[in-house]
Short mmCIF file of C-alpha atoms in Angstrom, two decimals:
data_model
loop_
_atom_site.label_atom_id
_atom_site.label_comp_id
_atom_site.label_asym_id
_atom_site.label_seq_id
_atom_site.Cartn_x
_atom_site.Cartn_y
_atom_site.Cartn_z
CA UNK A 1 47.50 -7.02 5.96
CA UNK A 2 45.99 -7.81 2.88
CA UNK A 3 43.15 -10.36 4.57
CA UNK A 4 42.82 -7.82 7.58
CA UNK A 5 42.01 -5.25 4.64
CA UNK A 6 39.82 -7.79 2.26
CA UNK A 7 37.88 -8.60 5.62
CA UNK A 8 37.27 -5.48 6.21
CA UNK A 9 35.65 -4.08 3.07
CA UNK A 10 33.54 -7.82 3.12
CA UNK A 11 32.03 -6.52 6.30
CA UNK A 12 31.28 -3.34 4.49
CA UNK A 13 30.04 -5.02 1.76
CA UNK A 14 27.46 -7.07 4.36
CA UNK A 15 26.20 -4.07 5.60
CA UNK A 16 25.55 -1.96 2.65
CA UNK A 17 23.85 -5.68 1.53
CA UNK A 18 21.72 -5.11 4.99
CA UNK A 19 20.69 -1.90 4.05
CA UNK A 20 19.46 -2.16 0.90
CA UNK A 21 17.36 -5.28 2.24
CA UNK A 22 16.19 -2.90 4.96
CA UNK A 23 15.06 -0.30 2.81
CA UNK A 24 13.61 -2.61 0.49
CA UNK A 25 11.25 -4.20 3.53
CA UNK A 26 10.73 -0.50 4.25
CA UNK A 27 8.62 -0.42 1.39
CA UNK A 28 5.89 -2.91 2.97
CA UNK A 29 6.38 -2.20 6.80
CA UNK A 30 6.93 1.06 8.89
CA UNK A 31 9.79 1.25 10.81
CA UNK A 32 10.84 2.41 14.27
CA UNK A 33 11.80 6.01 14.48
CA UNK A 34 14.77 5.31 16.81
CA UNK A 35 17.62 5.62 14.81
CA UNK A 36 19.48 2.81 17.10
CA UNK A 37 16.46 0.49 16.51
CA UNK A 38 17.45 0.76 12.71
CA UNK A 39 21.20 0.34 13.11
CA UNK A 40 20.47 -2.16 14.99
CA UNK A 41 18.38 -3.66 12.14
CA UNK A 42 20.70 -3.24 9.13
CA UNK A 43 23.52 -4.89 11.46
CA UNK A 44 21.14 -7.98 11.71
CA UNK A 45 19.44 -7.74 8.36
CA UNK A 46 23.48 -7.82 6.73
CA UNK A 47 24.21 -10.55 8.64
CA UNK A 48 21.08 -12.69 7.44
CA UNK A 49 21.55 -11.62 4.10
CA UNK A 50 24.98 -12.40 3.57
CA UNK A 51 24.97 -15.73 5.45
CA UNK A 52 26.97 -18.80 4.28
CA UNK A 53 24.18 -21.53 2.62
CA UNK A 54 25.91 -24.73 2.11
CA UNK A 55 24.48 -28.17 0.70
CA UNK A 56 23.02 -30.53 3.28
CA UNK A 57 23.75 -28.14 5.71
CA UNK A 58 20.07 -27.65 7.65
CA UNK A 59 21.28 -25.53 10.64
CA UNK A 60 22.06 -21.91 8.79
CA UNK A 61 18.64 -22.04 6.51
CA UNK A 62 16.81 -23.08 10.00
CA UNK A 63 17.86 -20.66 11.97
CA UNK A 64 17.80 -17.69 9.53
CA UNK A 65 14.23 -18.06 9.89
CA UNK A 66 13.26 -16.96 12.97
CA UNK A 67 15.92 -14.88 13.25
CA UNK A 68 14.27 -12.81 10.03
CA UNK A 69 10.73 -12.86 11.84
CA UNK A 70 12.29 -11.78 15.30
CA UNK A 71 14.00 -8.75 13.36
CA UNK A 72 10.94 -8.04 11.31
CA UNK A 73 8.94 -7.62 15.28
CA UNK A 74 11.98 -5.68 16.45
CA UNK A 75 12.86 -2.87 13.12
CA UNK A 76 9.23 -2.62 12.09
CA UNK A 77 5.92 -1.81 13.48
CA UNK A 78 3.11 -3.15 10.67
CA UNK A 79 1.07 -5.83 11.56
CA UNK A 80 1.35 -8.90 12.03
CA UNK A 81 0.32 -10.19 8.45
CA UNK A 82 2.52 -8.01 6.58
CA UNK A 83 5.45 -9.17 8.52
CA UNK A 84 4.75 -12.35 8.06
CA UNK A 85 4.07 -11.74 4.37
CA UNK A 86 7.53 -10.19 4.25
CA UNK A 87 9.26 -13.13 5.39
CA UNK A 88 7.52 -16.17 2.59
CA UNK A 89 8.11 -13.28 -0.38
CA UNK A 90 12.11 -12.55 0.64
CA UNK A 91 13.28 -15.23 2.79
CA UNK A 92 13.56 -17.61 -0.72
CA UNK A 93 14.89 -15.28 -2.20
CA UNK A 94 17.90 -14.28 0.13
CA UNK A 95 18.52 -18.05 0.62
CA UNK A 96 18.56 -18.53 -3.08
CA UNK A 97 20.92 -15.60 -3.79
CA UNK A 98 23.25 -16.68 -1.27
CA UNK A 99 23.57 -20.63 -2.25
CA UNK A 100 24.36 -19.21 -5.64
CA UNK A 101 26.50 -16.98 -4.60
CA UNK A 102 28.40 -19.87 -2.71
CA UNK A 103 28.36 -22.38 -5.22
CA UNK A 104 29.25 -19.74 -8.34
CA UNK A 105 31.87 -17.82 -6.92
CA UNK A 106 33.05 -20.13 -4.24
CA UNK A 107 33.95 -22.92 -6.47
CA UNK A 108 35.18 -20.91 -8.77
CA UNK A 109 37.49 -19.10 -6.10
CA UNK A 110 38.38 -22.61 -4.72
CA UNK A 111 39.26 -23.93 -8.41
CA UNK A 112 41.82 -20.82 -9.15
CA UNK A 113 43.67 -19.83 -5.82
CA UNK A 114 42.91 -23.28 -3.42
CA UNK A 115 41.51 -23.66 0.01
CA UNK A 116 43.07 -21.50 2.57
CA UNK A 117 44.62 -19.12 0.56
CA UNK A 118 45.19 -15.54 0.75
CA UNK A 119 43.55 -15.15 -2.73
CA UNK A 120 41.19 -17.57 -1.71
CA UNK A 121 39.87 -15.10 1.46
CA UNK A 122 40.46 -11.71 -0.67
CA UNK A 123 37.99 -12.98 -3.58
CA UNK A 124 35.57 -14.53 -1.33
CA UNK A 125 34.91 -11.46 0.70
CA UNK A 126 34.67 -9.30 -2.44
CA UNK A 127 32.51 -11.79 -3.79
CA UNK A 128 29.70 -10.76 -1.39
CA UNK A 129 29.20 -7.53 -4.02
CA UNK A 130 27.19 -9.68 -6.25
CA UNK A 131 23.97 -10.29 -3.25
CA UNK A 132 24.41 -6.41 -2.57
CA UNK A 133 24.18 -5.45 -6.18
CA UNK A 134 21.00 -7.75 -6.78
CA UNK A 135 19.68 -6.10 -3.49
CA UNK A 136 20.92 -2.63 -4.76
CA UNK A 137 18.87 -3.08 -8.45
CA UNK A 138 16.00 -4.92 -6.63
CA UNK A 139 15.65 -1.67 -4.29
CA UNK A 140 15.97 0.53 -6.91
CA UNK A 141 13.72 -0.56 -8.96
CA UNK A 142 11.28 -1.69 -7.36
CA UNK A 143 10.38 0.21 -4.05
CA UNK A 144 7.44 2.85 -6.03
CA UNK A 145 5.87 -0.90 -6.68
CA UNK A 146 6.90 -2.03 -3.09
CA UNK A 147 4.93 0.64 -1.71
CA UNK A 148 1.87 0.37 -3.73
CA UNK A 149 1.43 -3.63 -2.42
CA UNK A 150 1.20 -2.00 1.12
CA UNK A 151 -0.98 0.77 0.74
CA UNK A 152 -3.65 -1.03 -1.68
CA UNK A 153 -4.10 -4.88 -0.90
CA UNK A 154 -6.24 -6.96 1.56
CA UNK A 155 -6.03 -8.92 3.89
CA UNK A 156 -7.07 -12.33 1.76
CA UNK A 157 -4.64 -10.27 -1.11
CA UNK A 158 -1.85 -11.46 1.26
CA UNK A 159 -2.97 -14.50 2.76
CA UNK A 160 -3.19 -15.97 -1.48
CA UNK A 161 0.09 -14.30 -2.12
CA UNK A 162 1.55 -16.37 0.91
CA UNK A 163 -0.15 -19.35 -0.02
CA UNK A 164 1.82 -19.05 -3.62
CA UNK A 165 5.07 -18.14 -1.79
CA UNK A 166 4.86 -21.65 0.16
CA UNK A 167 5.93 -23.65 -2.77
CA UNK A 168 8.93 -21.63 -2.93
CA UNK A 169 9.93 -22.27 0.91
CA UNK A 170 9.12 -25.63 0.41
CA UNK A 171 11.31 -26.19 -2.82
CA UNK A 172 14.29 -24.25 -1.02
CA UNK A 173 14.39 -26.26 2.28
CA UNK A 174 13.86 -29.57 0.01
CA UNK A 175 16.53 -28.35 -1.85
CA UNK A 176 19.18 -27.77 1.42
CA UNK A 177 18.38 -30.44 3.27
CA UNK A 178 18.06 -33.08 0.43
CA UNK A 179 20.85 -31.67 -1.79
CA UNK A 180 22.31 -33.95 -4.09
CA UNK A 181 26.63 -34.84 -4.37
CA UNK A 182 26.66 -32.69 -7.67
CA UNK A 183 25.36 -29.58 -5.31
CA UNK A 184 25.10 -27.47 -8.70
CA UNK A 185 21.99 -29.37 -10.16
CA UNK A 186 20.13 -27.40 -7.68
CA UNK A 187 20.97 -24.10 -8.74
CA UNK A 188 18.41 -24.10 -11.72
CA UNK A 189 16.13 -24.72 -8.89
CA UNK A 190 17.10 -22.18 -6.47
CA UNK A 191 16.64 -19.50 -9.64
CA UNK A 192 13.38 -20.94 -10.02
CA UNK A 193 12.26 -20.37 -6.52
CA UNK A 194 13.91 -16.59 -6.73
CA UNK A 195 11.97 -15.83 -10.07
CA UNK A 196 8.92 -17.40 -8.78
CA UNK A 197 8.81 -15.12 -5.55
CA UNK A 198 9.93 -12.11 -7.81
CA UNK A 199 7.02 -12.77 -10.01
CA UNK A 200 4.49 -13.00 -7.50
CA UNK A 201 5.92 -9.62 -6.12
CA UNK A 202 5.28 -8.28 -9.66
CA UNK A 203 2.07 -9.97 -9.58
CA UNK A 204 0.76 -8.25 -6.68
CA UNK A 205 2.02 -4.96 -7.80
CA UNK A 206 0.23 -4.95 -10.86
CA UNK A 207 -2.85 -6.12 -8.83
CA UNK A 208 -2.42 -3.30 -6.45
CA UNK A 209 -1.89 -0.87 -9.62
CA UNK A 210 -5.99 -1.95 -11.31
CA UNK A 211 -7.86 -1.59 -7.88
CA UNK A 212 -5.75 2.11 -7.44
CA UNK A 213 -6.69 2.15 -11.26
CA UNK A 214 -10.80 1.61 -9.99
CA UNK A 215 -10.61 3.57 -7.32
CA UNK A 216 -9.68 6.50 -9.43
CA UNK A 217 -12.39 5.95 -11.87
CA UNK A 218 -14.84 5.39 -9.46
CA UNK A 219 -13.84 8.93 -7.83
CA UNK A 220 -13.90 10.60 -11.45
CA UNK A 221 -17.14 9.79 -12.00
CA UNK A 222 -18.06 10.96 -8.51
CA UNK A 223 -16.25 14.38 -9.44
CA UNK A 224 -18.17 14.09 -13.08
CA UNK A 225 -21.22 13.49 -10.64
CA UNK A 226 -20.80 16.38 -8.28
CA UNK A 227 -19.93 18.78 -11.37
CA UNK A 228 -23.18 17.81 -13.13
CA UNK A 229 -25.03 18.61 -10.14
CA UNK A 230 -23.63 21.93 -9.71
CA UNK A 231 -23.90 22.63 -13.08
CA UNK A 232 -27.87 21.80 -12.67
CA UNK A 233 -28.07 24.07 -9.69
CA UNK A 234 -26.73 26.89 -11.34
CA UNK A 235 -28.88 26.76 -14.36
CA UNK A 236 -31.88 26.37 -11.59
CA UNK A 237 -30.56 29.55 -9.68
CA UNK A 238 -30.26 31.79 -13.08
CA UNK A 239 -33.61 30.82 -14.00
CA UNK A 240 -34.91 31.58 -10.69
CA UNK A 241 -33.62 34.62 -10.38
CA UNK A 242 -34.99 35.45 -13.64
CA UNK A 243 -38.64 35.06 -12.25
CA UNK A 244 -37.71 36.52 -8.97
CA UNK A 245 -39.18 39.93 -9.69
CA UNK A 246 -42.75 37.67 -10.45
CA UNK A 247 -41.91 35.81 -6.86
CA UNK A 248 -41.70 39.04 -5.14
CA UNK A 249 -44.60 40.70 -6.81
CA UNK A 250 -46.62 37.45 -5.99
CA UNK A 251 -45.55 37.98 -2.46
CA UNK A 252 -46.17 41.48 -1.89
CA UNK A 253 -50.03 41.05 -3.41
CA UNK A 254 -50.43 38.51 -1.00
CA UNK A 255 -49.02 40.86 1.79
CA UNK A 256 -51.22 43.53 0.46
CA UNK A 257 -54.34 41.05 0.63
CA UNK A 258 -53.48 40.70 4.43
CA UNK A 259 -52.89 37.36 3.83
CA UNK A 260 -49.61 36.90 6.06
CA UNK A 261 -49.63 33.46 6.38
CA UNK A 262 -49.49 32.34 3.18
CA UNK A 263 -46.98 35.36 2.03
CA UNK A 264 -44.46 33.61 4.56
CA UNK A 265 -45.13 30.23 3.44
CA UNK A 266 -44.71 31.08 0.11
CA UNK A 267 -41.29 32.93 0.69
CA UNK A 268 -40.31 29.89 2.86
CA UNK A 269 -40.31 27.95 -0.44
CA UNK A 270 -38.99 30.08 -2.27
CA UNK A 271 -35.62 30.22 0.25
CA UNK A 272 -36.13 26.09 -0.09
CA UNK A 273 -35.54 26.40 -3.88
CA UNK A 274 -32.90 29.20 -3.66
CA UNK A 275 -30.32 26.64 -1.49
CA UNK A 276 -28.13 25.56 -4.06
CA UNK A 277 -26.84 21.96 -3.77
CA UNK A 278 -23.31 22.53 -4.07
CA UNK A 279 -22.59 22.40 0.14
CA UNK A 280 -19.39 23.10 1.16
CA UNK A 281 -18.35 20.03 3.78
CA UNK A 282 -14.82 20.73 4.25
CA UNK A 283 -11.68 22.17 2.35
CA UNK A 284 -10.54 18.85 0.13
CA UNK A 285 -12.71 19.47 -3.09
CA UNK A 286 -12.45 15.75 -4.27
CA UNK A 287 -13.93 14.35 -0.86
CA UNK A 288 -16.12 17.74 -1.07
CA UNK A 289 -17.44 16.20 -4.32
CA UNK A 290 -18.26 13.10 -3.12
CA UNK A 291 -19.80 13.89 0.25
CA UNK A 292 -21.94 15.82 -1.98
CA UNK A 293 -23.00 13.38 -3.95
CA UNK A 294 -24.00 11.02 -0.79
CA UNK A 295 -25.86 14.18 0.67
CA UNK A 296 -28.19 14.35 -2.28
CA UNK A 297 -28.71 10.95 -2.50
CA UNK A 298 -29.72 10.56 0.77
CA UNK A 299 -31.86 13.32 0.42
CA UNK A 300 -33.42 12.32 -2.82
CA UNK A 301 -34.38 8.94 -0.75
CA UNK A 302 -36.30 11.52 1.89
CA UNK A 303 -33.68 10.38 4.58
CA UNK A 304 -32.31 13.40 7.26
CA UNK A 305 -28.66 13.19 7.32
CA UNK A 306 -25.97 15.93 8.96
CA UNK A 307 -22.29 16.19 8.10
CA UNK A 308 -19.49 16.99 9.87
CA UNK A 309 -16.30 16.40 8.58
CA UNK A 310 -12.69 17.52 9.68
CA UNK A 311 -9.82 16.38 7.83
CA UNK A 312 -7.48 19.04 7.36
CA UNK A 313 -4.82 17.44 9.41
CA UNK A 314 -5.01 14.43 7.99
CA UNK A 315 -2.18 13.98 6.13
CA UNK A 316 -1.27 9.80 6.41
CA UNK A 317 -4.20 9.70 3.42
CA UNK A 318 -4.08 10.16 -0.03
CA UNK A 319 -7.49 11.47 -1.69
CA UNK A 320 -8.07 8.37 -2.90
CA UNK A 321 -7.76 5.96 0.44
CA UNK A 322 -9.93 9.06 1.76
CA UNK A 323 -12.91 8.99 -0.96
CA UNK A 324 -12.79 5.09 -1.16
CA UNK A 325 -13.72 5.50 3.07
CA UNK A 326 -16.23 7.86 2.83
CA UNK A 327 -17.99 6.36 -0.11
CA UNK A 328 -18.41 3.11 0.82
CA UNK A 329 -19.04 3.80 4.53
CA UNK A 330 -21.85 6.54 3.31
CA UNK A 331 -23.12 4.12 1.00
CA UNK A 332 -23.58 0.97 3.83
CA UNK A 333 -25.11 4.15 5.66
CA UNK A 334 -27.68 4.90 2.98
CA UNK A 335 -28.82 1.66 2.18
CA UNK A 336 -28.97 0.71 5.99
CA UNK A 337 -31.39 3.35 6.05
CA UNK A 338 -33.39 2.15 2.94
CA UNK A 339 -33.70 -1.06 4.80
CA UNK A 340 -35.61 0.47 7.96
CA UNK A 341 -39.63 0.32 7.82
CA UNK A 342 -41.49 3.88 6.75
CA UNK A 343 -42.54 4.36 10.68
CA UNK A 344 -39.55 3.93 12.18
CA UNK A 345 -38.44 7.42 14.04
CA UNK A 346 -34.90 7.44 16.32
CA UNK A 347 -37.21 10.24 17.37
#
């Protein structure tokens, strides 16, 4: 009864381990909305996460492996990159955890109650709350940084982050399938490999957090920009319409004079500088800001330009994702156009 009942809350134990890995992969992949899909998922990720690593033993670390990709294709739906990223930044570390855990603990289980025991089985299936803890504080404090790695780097970003990741893989399978008789001089190693891939996680997280960090300078000054420029165009409007009563005077004499044609020439100007350059493209005021700013450069570079922009229901993008798109596709626009010879007309 006891073992039936120690087995039992190991199992739990596995799959609150599983979940905690699944939510922390969360952070760097979307998952399936089918809430069977991510059952599914925790069931396998507990299993893989929890699995018995033993020295010189090559067939549990091999297979894990593929088995982690194949579940990364079946509970997620990112690309093909960031699952594979996913795999060289966690994989050393779940194989780490657990040959620790096995060596620690299952030694010292072995040493106190002997193989086969009932104390033996009881501690060794509570002794699977140490890999769900780790996964528990990993989760927990890291999943805000987690999420900022997705959202923020490149493609190369995770290509050099993979490249650093391979030493770990390399060090654990050299590790397994070369493992010394005293299997415990490879646990400094195995920490090693775990602190490495936790670092480069860090690493990339504080690399995502200075381009966020740019991109929200570079949109402040394009706010600072736009707010300049308004500010100009109202001082422009208050001092026209201080002189407007001179305007309209000049206009009428020139209507009075019969000349027409120059009256409505004149007022035709006049509406030109009365448009104030504060256009209203749509309802987001920092994208507003920085359409604005493209709109009067391209018109201060004499080039005809037309916006149309809905993004109301856009709600996948932050403000900065969406100014950091518009700028710097408006900006290869404008200098594109720079680049094309004085005669040439579309028209």
């Amino acid at each position: 009864m006891i073992e039936i009942t120690a087995e039992t809350i190991g199992r739990l134990i596995m799959l609150a381990e599983g979940y905690f890995l699944y939510r922390i992969l969360g952070c760097l992949m979307k998952s399936r909305e089918s809430i069977i899909i991510q059952g599914i998922g925790i069931i396998i990720y507990g299993g893989m996460a929890s699995i018995n690593i033993y020295p010189n033993d090559p067939v549990n670390i091999t297979y894990v492996l593929p088995m982690f990709f194949l579940a990364n294709c079946f509970v997620f739906r990112s690309g093909w990159l960031i699952r594979f990223s996913s795999i060289m930044l966690f994989y050393p570390i779940i194989i780490a955890v657990n040959f620790i855990q096995g060596e620690l603990f299952g030694n010292i289980i072995l040493l106190f109650f002997g193989e086969g025991t009932v104390g033996n089985n009881v501690f060794y299936n509570l002794s699977f709350i140490f890999p769900t803890a780790f996964w528990l504080f990993y989760w927990r404090r890291l999943r805000e940084r987690l999420r900022g790695i997705c959202e923020l780097l490149d493609q190369t970003s995770w290509i050099l982050l993979d490249i650093i990741c391979l030493a770990s893989m390399a060090a654990i399978y050299s590790g397994i399938y070369f493992t010394p008789r005293e299997s415990y001089k490879i646990i400094p190693c195995m920490i090693a490999c775990a602190v490495t891939n936790m670092g480069s996680i860090r690493l990339a997280s504080d690399l995502a957090d200075r381009v966020r960090g740019e991109m929200e300078r570079k949109n402040l000054r394009m706010r600072q920009d736009y707010y300049e420029e308004l500010e100009n165009s109202q001082l422009q409007l208050r001092k026209f319409r201080h002189d407007m009563k001179n305007h309209f005077a000049a206009a009428e004499g020139l209507l009075s004079e019969g000349k027409t044609e120059q009256a409505r020439e004149y007022l035709e100007q006049l509406s030109g500088h009365m448009e104030t350059r504060n256009r209203r493209f749509c309802k987001n005021e920092i994208v507003n800001a920085v359409l604005n700013v493209k709109y009067n450069a391209a018109l201060c570079n004499d080039i005809d330009c037309f916006f149309h922009i809905s993004i109301d229901g856009m709600t996948g993008l932050d403000n900065i994702s969406l100014c950091t798109v518009f700028a710097n596709t408006l900006d290869n626009a404008l200098e594109a156009c720079k680049k094309l010879p004085e005669e040439f007309n579309p028209f």
